[in-house]
Amino acid sequence: MRFDLKNSLLLMVFSLLGHCFLQAQPNYSLKRGADYCSERKSQLKYLPGKSANSPIHSFDVLNYSLNLDLSNCYTYPYSPEFSASNTIRFRVDSALNQIQLDASNNTLLIDSISPSNFTFDHSGNRLTIYLGRAYSASEVVELTVFYHRNNTIDDAFFARQSYVYTNCEPEGARQWFPCWDKPSDKATVSVTAKVPNTVLLGSNGSLQDSINDGAYITYKWVSRDPMSTYLVFIGSKVSYQLDLVNWTNPRTQEVIPIRFYYSAGENISAPKGYIAEMTTYFSEYFGDHPFEKNGFASLASGFGGGMENQTLTALCKNCWGEGLIAHEYAHQWFGDMVTCATWADIWLNEGFATWSEAFWYEHKYSKDAYLNLLKNNANSYRAYNPGWAISNPDWAVTTPSFGVLFNLYMTYNKASCVVHQLRYVLGDSLFFKCLKAYATDTVNFKYKTATTEDFKNKFEEVSGQQLDWFFDSWIYQPNHPTYQNEYWTTDLGNGMWRLHFLAAQTNGSQPYWQMPLEVKISFADQSDTLVRFFNSVNNESFHFDFKKQPVSAVFDPNSGILLKNGTTALSVDPALAAFTSGITSVSPNPFSESATVKYTLSKKAHVKLSLYDLQGRLVKVLVDADQPMGDHSVAIGNQSLVTGVYFCRFSDGETNQTVKIILAN
């Protein structure tokens, strides 16, 4: 294609990887909530064994009633020993005469089972209870396990520094009470605990009773709503401090207490100041706050990060940062109210909680703050991508290592960007309509569990769109696309211009990532327009006609597709490229150290290639020589140049061409 000075096209090459750093607008801490959460969970040591669908579950636990004597756990040497009972009520799903519960042989000693005609075997970390007769589907059975926990240190039950607390994700509940320890089976829970009268103890649900007999207090906490066993929690300490914030639901006027347990010397004024606003904001977009109470409890110095226990989140000591609070609090909707059905679906928990950190910043600060946090997530993922998919169906049966299950770069960072990209695909109005419909679906999801397919199907139902293509690419396929897009313009005559856009990915043997693409087209009159089109195959060409001259095109100007690499460059009309002399590419552009200008000659010619500044002053002569027909290139270094915009002018005596080049910091 021929260019002259009058109708020159300005070249822009836009790096899609870039360096995206957080702005100073929000008060970002050194670690985000996702960093804290992943760090704690990925370093767990106990072995979880098999997961949700193995063996086949033939009963549904309705309630666990725990009665714990913790009275000797709070004084030196802080032994984790206690005696306890667990009354389990379950419904039979298919005919059976025995059930199996998860119960660690390393930590739990089973004393007896009631009723007395029930017998048991405890081996291989399984408690098999023989029920004395065959039970039919729909019958409800209740039994009580009497047991002791021995003086064994693990990563689930802790007695240290005058604290007693639990930490169960993914499958640690079996370390301190017999249970069906899978996320798919949710049950209501009551926790009755006897502690010294100097101890304040919090747990799931609401406080039903606290009986002080002088030396000891017996607390009884009862959950109104069912939960997965990994979310059952005790947080307690000698001389715990307790503050309360009451949040009023503006829609229903229901008052929800939000409790803050902390140690003397910790400053919790910031989260107390914004927790009501955060609750209102999340309730508006995710559905009403789901539980009868909520709260946060900071634990001993050995506990790292945060854990979203249902209605009472655990935090590391002095970890009251805004990002961590937003992350863990969002889990009350995504992870607690709607729980991943299997560990193959863990991204539904962590991806949404990590995205919600950014979503809170969008509300509190700006849309730029939202995008900057997610851009950092995308950069982190790309830098340390381990190369597996976000969800692997095998994880539903066999729990992967914690470094895989809670991998920061995949389960948190990449997954949060996938949520953002789903928002981009659907648009705000439809995305939030789908999200709220999913979270408030009392028939299928609210207080229940969801698989990735459940989530996808709900979004398809509400949006009226087929989304297999999105989930196949971003959830079930590893890695991300590398774009090598091109655009060029054609003068159609009579004042009409056409901009061509070639969408191309260089992904090797990997499948193509389909996505809607956005391109901002700028014109010679300094106006611009945004075009959006769906790209389904590689090397797909699009064109757009205008009554004015396009001068540049910016791919993905609003960062809808964060998970990508690559470039978008001005090219030469393929129909004319073989016959035309001129500049074919400048890369990289913008540049910081050096850029390479490539050009071609259709015949031998005297070439002049010069660099000018914005005022039209000559800055540097790059080429002034006779050259043969063919392809050529010359480098532009940053020596003696200041940051800013330059123009590279090409002339061979017949063709005159000018392209825009940017020297960045």
PDB file of N, CA, C and O in Angstrom, residues 588-633:
ATOM      1  N   PRO A 588       9.729  -3.190  19.147  1.00  0.00           N
ATOM      2  CA  PRO A 588       8.440  -2.911  19.788  1.00  0.00           C
ATOM      3  C   PRO A 588       8.092  -1.434  19.678  1.00  0.00           C
ATOM      4  O   PRO A 588       8.971  -0.611  19.472  1.00  0.00           O
ATOM      5  N   ASN A 589       6.839  -1.142  19.840  1.00  0.00           N
ATOM      6  CA  ASN A 589       6.388   0.247  19.765  1.00  0.00           C
ATOM      7  C   ASN A 589       5.132   0.405  20.605  1.00  0.00           C
ATOM      8  O   ASN A 589       4.104  -0.179  20.238  1.00  0.00           O
ATOM      9  N   PRO A 590       5.205   1.068  21.738  1.00  0.00           N
ATOM     10  CA  PRO A 590       6.284   1.875  22.276  1.00  0.00           C
ATOM     11  C   PRO A 590       7.527   1.045  22.621  1.00  0.00           C
ATOM     12  O   PRO A 590       7.435  -0.156  22.854  1.00  0.00           O
ATOM     13  N   PHE A 591       8.726   1.693  22.677  1.00  0.00           N
ATOM     14  CA  PHE A 591       9.958   1.014  23.048  1.00  0.00           C
ATOM     15  C   PHE A 591      10.629   1.793  24.164  1.00  0.00           C
ATOM     16  O   PHE A 591      10.361   2.979  24.373  1.00  0.00           O
ATOM     17  N   SER A 592      11.516   1.102  24.878  1.00  0.00           N
ATOM     18  CA  SER A 592      12.237   1.766  25.963  1.00  0.00           C
ATOM     19  C   SER A 592      13.743   1.795  25.711  1.00  0.00           C
ATOM     20  O   SER A 592      14.423   2.742  26.091  1.00  0.00           O
ATOM     21  N   GLU A 593      14.284   0.757  25.081  1.00  0.00           N
ATOM     22  CA  GLU A 593      15.724   0.715  24.823  1.00  0.00           C
ATOM     23  C   GLU A 593      16.027   0.839  23.338  1.00  0.00           C
ATOM     24  O   GLU A 593      16.839   1.654  22.925  1.00  0.00           O
ATOM     25  N   SER A 594      15.387   0.011  22.510  1.00  0.00           N
ATOM     26  CA  SER A 594      15.593   0.100  21.068  1.00  0.00           C
ATOM     27  C   SER A 594      14.386  -0.469  20.349  1.00  0.00           C
ATOM     28  O   SER A 594      13.648  -1.297  20.898  1.00  0.00           O
ATOM     29  N   ALA A 595      14.200  -0.007  19.117  1.00  0.00           N
ATOM     30  CA  ALA A 595      13.146  -0.513  18.250  1.00  0.00           C
ATOM     31  C   ALA A 595      13.756  -0.810  16.888  1.00  0.00           C
ATOM     32  O   ALA A 595      14.748  -0.194  16.476  1.00  0.00           O
ATOM     33  N   THR A 596      13.150  -1.757  16.182  1.00  0.00           N
ATOM     34  CA  THR A 596      13.627  -2.127  14.847  1.00  0.00           C
ATOM     35  C   THR A 596      12.595  -1.700  13.815  1.00  0.00           C
ATOM     36  O   THR A 596      11.422  -2.076  13.911  1.00  0.00           O
ATOM     37  N   VAL A 597      13.050  -0.899  12.848  1.00  0.00           N
ATOM     38  CA  VAL A 597      12.199  -0.491  11.737  1.00  0.00           C
ATOM     39  C   VAL A 597      12.496  -1.404  10.549  1.00  0.00           C
ATOM     40  O   VAL A 597      13.645  -1.503  10.113  1.00  0.00           O
ATOM     41  N   LYS A 598      11.468  -2.096  10.095  1.00  0.00           N
ATOM     42  CA  LYS A 598      11.621  -2.953   8.921  1.00  0.00           C
ATOM     43  C   LYS A 598      10.948  -2.289   7.722  1.00  0.00           C
ATOM     44  O   LYS A 598       9.858  -1.736   7.856  1.00  0.00           O
ATOM     45  N   TYR A 599      11.611  -2.366   6.574  1.00  0.00           N
ATOM     46  CA  TYR A 599      11.031  -1.804   5.367  1.00  0.00           C
ATOM     47  C   TYR A 599      11.449  -2.647   4.170  1.00  0.00           C
ATOM     48  O   TYR A 599      12.402  -3.426   4.241  1.00  0.00           O
ATOM     49  N   THR A 600      10.710  -2.488   3.088  1.00  0.00           N
ATOM     50  CA  THR A 600      10.985  -3.271   1.878  1.00  0.00           C
ATOM     51  C   THR A 600      11.094  -2.348   0.676  1.00  0.00           C
ATOM     52  O   THR A 600      10.479  -1.271   0.639  1.00  0.00           O
ATOM     53  N   LEU A 601      11.892  -2.767  -0.306  1.00  0.00           N
ATOM     54  CA  LEU A 601      12.048  -2.041  -1.561  1.00  0.00           C
ATOM     55  C   LEU A 601      11.631  -2.939  -2.711  1.00  0.00           C
ATOM     56  O   LEU A 601      12.092  -4.085  -2.810  1.00  0.00           O
ATOM     57  N   SER A 602      10.745  -2.421  -3.565  1.00  0.00           N
ATOM     58  CA  SER A 602      10.305  -3.209  -4.726  1.00  0.00           C
ATOM     59  C   SER A 602      11.327  -3.185  -5.857  1.00  0.00           C
ATOM     60  O   SER A 602      11.235  -3.961  -6.808  1.00  0.00           O
ATOM     61  N   LYS A 603      12.305  -2.267  -5.734  1.00  0.00           N
ATOM     62  CA  LYS A 603      13.393  -2.193  -6.708  1.00  0.00           C
ATOM     63  C   LYS A 603      14.536  -1.407  -6.065  1.00  0.00           C
ATOM     64  O   LYS A 603      14.370  -0.780  -5.012  1.00  0.00           O
ATOM     65  N   LYS A 604      15.693  -1.414  -6.725  1.00  0.00           N
ATOM     66  CA  LYS A 604      16.825  -0.654  -6.213  1.00  0.00           C
ATOM     67  C   LYS A 604      16.448   0.817  -6.143  1.00  0.00           C
ATOM     68  O   LYS A 604      15.850   1.366  -7.073  1.00  0.00           O
ATOM     69  N   ALA A 605      16.848   1.495  -5.036  1.00  0.00           N
ATOM     70  CA  ALA A 605      16.468   2.893  -4.861  1.00  0.00           C
ATOM     71  C   ALA A 605      17.382   3.554  -3.847  1.00  0.00           C
ATOM     72  O   ALA A 605      18.098   2.881  -3.081  1.00  0.00           O
ATOM     73  N   HIS A 606      17.382   4.890  -3.854  1.00  0.00           N
ATOM     74  CA  HIS A 606      18.084   5.651  -2.832  1.00  0.00           C
ATOM     75  C   HIS A 606      17.098   5.908  -1.684  1.00  0.00           C
ATOM     76  O   HIS A 606      16.075   6.564  -1.864  1.00  0.00           O
ATOM     77  N   VAL A 607      17.416   5.386  -0.535  1.00  0.00           N
ATOM     78  CA  VAL A 607      16.503   5.429   0.609  1.00  0.00           C
ATOM     79  C   VAL A 607      16.935   6.507   1.586  1.00  0.00           C
ATOM     80  O   VAL A 607      18.125   6.621   1.929  1.00  0.00           O
ATOM     81  N   LYS A 608      15.963   7.284   2.026  1.00  0.00           N
ATOM     82  CA  LYS A 608      16.158   8.217   3.127  1.00  0.00           C
ATOM     83  C   LYS A 608      15.179   7.850   4.243  1.00  0.00           C
ATOM     84  O   LYS A 608      13.973   7.805   4.016  1.00  0.00           O
ATOM     85  N   LEU A 609      15.726   7.560   5.402  1.00  0.00           N
ATOM     86  CA  LEU A 609      14.910   7.202   6.572  1.00  0.00           C
ATOM     87  C   LEU A 609      15.382   8.080   7.716  1.00  0.00           C
ATOM     88  O   LEU A 609      16.538   7.990   8.149  1.00  0.00           O
ATOM     89  N   SER A 610      14.488   8.952   8.204  1.00  0.00           N
ATOM     90  CA  SER A 610      14.890   9.942   9.203  1.00  0.00           C
ATOM     91  C   SER A 610      13.884  10.001  10.336  1.00  0.00           C
ATOM     92  O   SER A 610      12.704   9.662  10.174  1.00  0.00           O
ATOM     93  N   LEU A 611      14.355  10.463  11.501  1.00  0.00           N
ATOM     94  CA  LEU A 611      13.523  10.573  12.698  1.00  0.00           C
ATOM     95  C   LEU A 611      13.300  12.050  13.004  1.00  0.00           C
ATOM     96  O   LEU A 611      14.249  12.848  13.050  1.00  0.00           O
ATOM     97  N   TYR A 612      12.032  12.432  13.230  1.00  0.00           N
ATOM     98  CA  TYR A 612      11.662  13.814  13.514  1.00  0.00           C
ATOM     99  C   TYR A 612      10.907  13.876  14.841  1.00  0.00           C
ATOM    100  O   TYR A 612      10.243  12.910  15.243  1.00  0.00           O
ATOM    101  N   ASP A 613      10.971  15.022  15.497  1.00  0.00           N
ATOM    102  CA  ASP A 613      10.195  15.187  16.724  1.00  0.00           C
ATOM    103  C   ASP A 613       8.827  15.770  16.391  1.00  0.00           C
ATOM    104  O   ASP A 613       8.489  16.005  15.225  1.00  0.00           O
ATOM    105  N   LEU A 614       8.026  16.019  17.449  1.00  0.00           N
ATOM    106  CA  LEU A 614       6.652  16.488  17.247  1.00  0.00           C
ATOM    107  C   LEU A 614       6.596  17.857  16.562  1.00  0.00           C
ATOM    108  O   LEU A 614       5.595  18.201  15.928  1.00  0.00           O
ATOM    109  N   GLN A 615       7.673  18.650  16.674  1.00  0.00           N
ATOM    110  CA  GLN A 615       7.691  19.968  16.045  1.00  0.00           C
ATOM    111  C   GLN A 615       8.199  19.916  14.601  1.00  0.00           C
ATOM    112  O   GLN A 615       8.343  20.944  13.945  1.00  0.00           O
ATOM    113  N   GLY A 616       8.449  18.709  14.119  1.00  0.00           N
ATOM    114  CA  GLY A 616       8.916  18.544  12.755  1.00  0.00           C
ATOM    115  C   GLY A 616      10.398  18.775  12.578  1.00  0.00           C
ATOM    116  O   GLY A 616      10.895  18.850  11.443  1.00  0.00           O
ATOM    117  N   ARG A 617      11.164  18.835  13.668  1.00  0.00           N
ATOM    118  CA  ARG A 617      12.597  19.049  13.595  1.00  0.00           C
ATOM    119  C   ARG A 617      13.321  17.720  13.413  1.00  0.00           C
ATOM    120  O   ARG A 617      12.978  16.726  14.050  1.00  0.00           O
ATOM    121  N   LEU A 618      14.331  17.713  12.555  1.00  0.00           N
ATOM    122  CA  LEU A 618      15.106  16.506  12.309  1.00  0.00           C
ATOM    123  C   LEU A 618      15.891  16.137  13.563  1.00  0.00           C
ATOM    124  O   LEU A 618      16.623  16.962  14.117  1.00  0.00           O
ATOM    125  N   VAL A 619      15.754  14.921  13.995  1.00  0.00           N
ATOM    126  CA  VAL A 619      16.455  14.433  15.181  1.00  0.00           C
ATOM    127  C   VAL A 619      17.626  13.535  14.801  1.00  0.00           C
ATOM    128  O   VAL A 619      18.719  13.641  15.350  1.00  0.00           O
ATOM    129  N   LYS A 620      17.415  12.653  13.828  1.00  0.00           N
ATOM    130  CA  LYS A 620      18.453  11.698  13.483  1.00  0.00           C
ATOM    131  C   LYS A 620      18.192  11.159  12.084  1.00  0.00           C
ATOM    132  O   LYS A 620      17.050  10.880  11.716  1.00  0.00           O
ATOM    133  N   VAL A 621      19.264  11.020  11.297  1.00  0.00           N
ATOM    134  CA  VAL A 621      19.184  10.345  10.004  1.00  0.00           C
ATOM    135  C   VAL A 621      19.551   8.879  10.219  1.00  0.00           C
ATOM    136  O   VAL A 621      20.651   8.568  10.698  1.00  0.00           O
ATOM    137  N   LEU A 622      18.637   8.020   9.882  1.00  0.00           N
ATOM    138  CA  LEU A 622      18.847   6.594  10.096  1.00  0.00           C
ATOM    139  C   LEU A 622      19.469   5.921   8.879  1.00  0.00           C
ATOM    140  O   LEU A 622      20.336   5.045   9.015  1.00  0.00           O
ATOM    141  N   VAL A 623      18.985   6.286   7.696  1.00  0.00           N
ATOM    142  CA  VAL A 623      19.505   5.717   6.441  1.00  0.00           C
ATOM    143  C   VAL A 623      19.518   6.831   5.394  1.00  0.00           C
ATOM    144  O   VAL A 623      18.545   7.572   5.253  1.00  0.00           O
ATOM    145  N   ASP A 624      20.607   6.922   4.630  1.00  0.00           N
ATOM    146  CA  ASP A 624      20.690   7.823   3.474  1.00  0.00           C
ATOM    147  C   ASP A 624      21.670   7.176   2.494  1.00  0.00           C
ATOM    148  O   ASP A 624      22.863   7.494   2.461  1.00  0.00           O
ATOM    149  N   ALA A 625      21.135   6.224   1.708  1.00  0.00           N
ATOM    150  CA  ALA A 625      22.034   5.415   0.883  1.00  0.00           C
ATOM    151  C   ALA A 625      21.263   4.706  -0.216  1.00  0.00           C
ATOM    152  O   ALA A 625      20.047   4.519  -0.123  1.00  0.00           O
ATOM    153  N   ASP A 626      22.018   4.304  -1.284  1.00  0.00           N
ATOM    154  CA  ASP A 626      21.452   3.426  -2.306  1.00  0.00           C
ATOM    155  C   ASP A 626      21.350   2.024  -1.739  1.00  0.00           C
ATOM    156  O   ASP A 626      22.298   1.521  -1.108  1.00  0.00           O
ATOM    157  N   GLN A 627      20.199   1.378  -1.939  1.00  0.00           N
ATOM    158  CA  GLN A 627      20.003   0.022  -1.421  1.00  0.00           C
ATOM    159  C   GLN A 627      19.328  -0.849  -2.469  1.00  0.00           C
ATOM    160  O   GLN A 627      18.546  -0.355  -3.297  1.00  0.00           O
ATOM    161  N   PRO A 628      19.611  -2.156  -2.451  1.00  0.00           N
ATOM    162  CA  PRO A 628      19.031  -3.051  -3.449  1.00  0.00           C
ATOM    163  C   PRO A 628      17.578  -3.398  -3.110  1.00  0.00           C
ATOM    164  O   PRO A 628      17.085  -3.163  -1.999  1.00  0.00           O
ATOM    165  N   MET A 629      16.884  -3.982  -4.081  1.00  0.00           N
ATOM    166  CA  MET A 629      15.536  -4.485  -3.862  1.00  0.00           C
ATOM    167  C   MET A 629      15.552  -5.538  -2.743  1.00  0.00           C
ATOM    168  O   MET A 629      16.513  -6.299  -2.609  1.00  0.00           O
ATOM    169  N   GLY A 630      14.459  -5.566  -1.949  1.00  0.00           N
ATOM    170  CA  GLY A 630      14.343  -6.577  -0.909  1.00  0.00           C
ATOM    171  C   GLY A 630      13.991  -5.985   0.442  1.00  0.00           C
ATOM    172  O   GLY A 630      13.608  -4.814   0.558  1.00  0.00           O
ATOM    173  N   ASP A 631      14.138  -6.799   1.484  1.00  0.00           N
ATOM    174  CA  ASP A 631      13.782  -6.395   2.838  1.00  0.00           C
ATOM    175  C   ASP A 631      14.999  -5.859   3.570  1.00  0.00           C
ATOM    176  O   ASP A 631      16.109  -6.398   3.457  1.00  0.00           O
ATOM    177  N   HIS A 632      14.760  -4.825   4.365  1.00  0.00           N
ATOM    178  CA  HIS A 632      15.837  -4.174   5.109  1.00  0.00           C
ATOM    179  C   HIS A 632      15.340  -3.835   6.515  1.00  0.00           C
ATOM    180  O   HIS A 632      14.134  -3.815   6.775  1.00  0.00           O
ATOM    181  N   SER A 633      16.283  -3.525   7.389  1.00  0.00           N
ATOM    182  CA  SER A 633      15.908  -3.104   8.741  1.00  0.00           C
ATOM    183  C   SER A 633      16.985  -2.219   9.315  1.00  0.00           C
ATOM    184  O   SER A 633      18.158  -2.289   8.905  1.00  0.00           O
TER     185      SER A 633
END
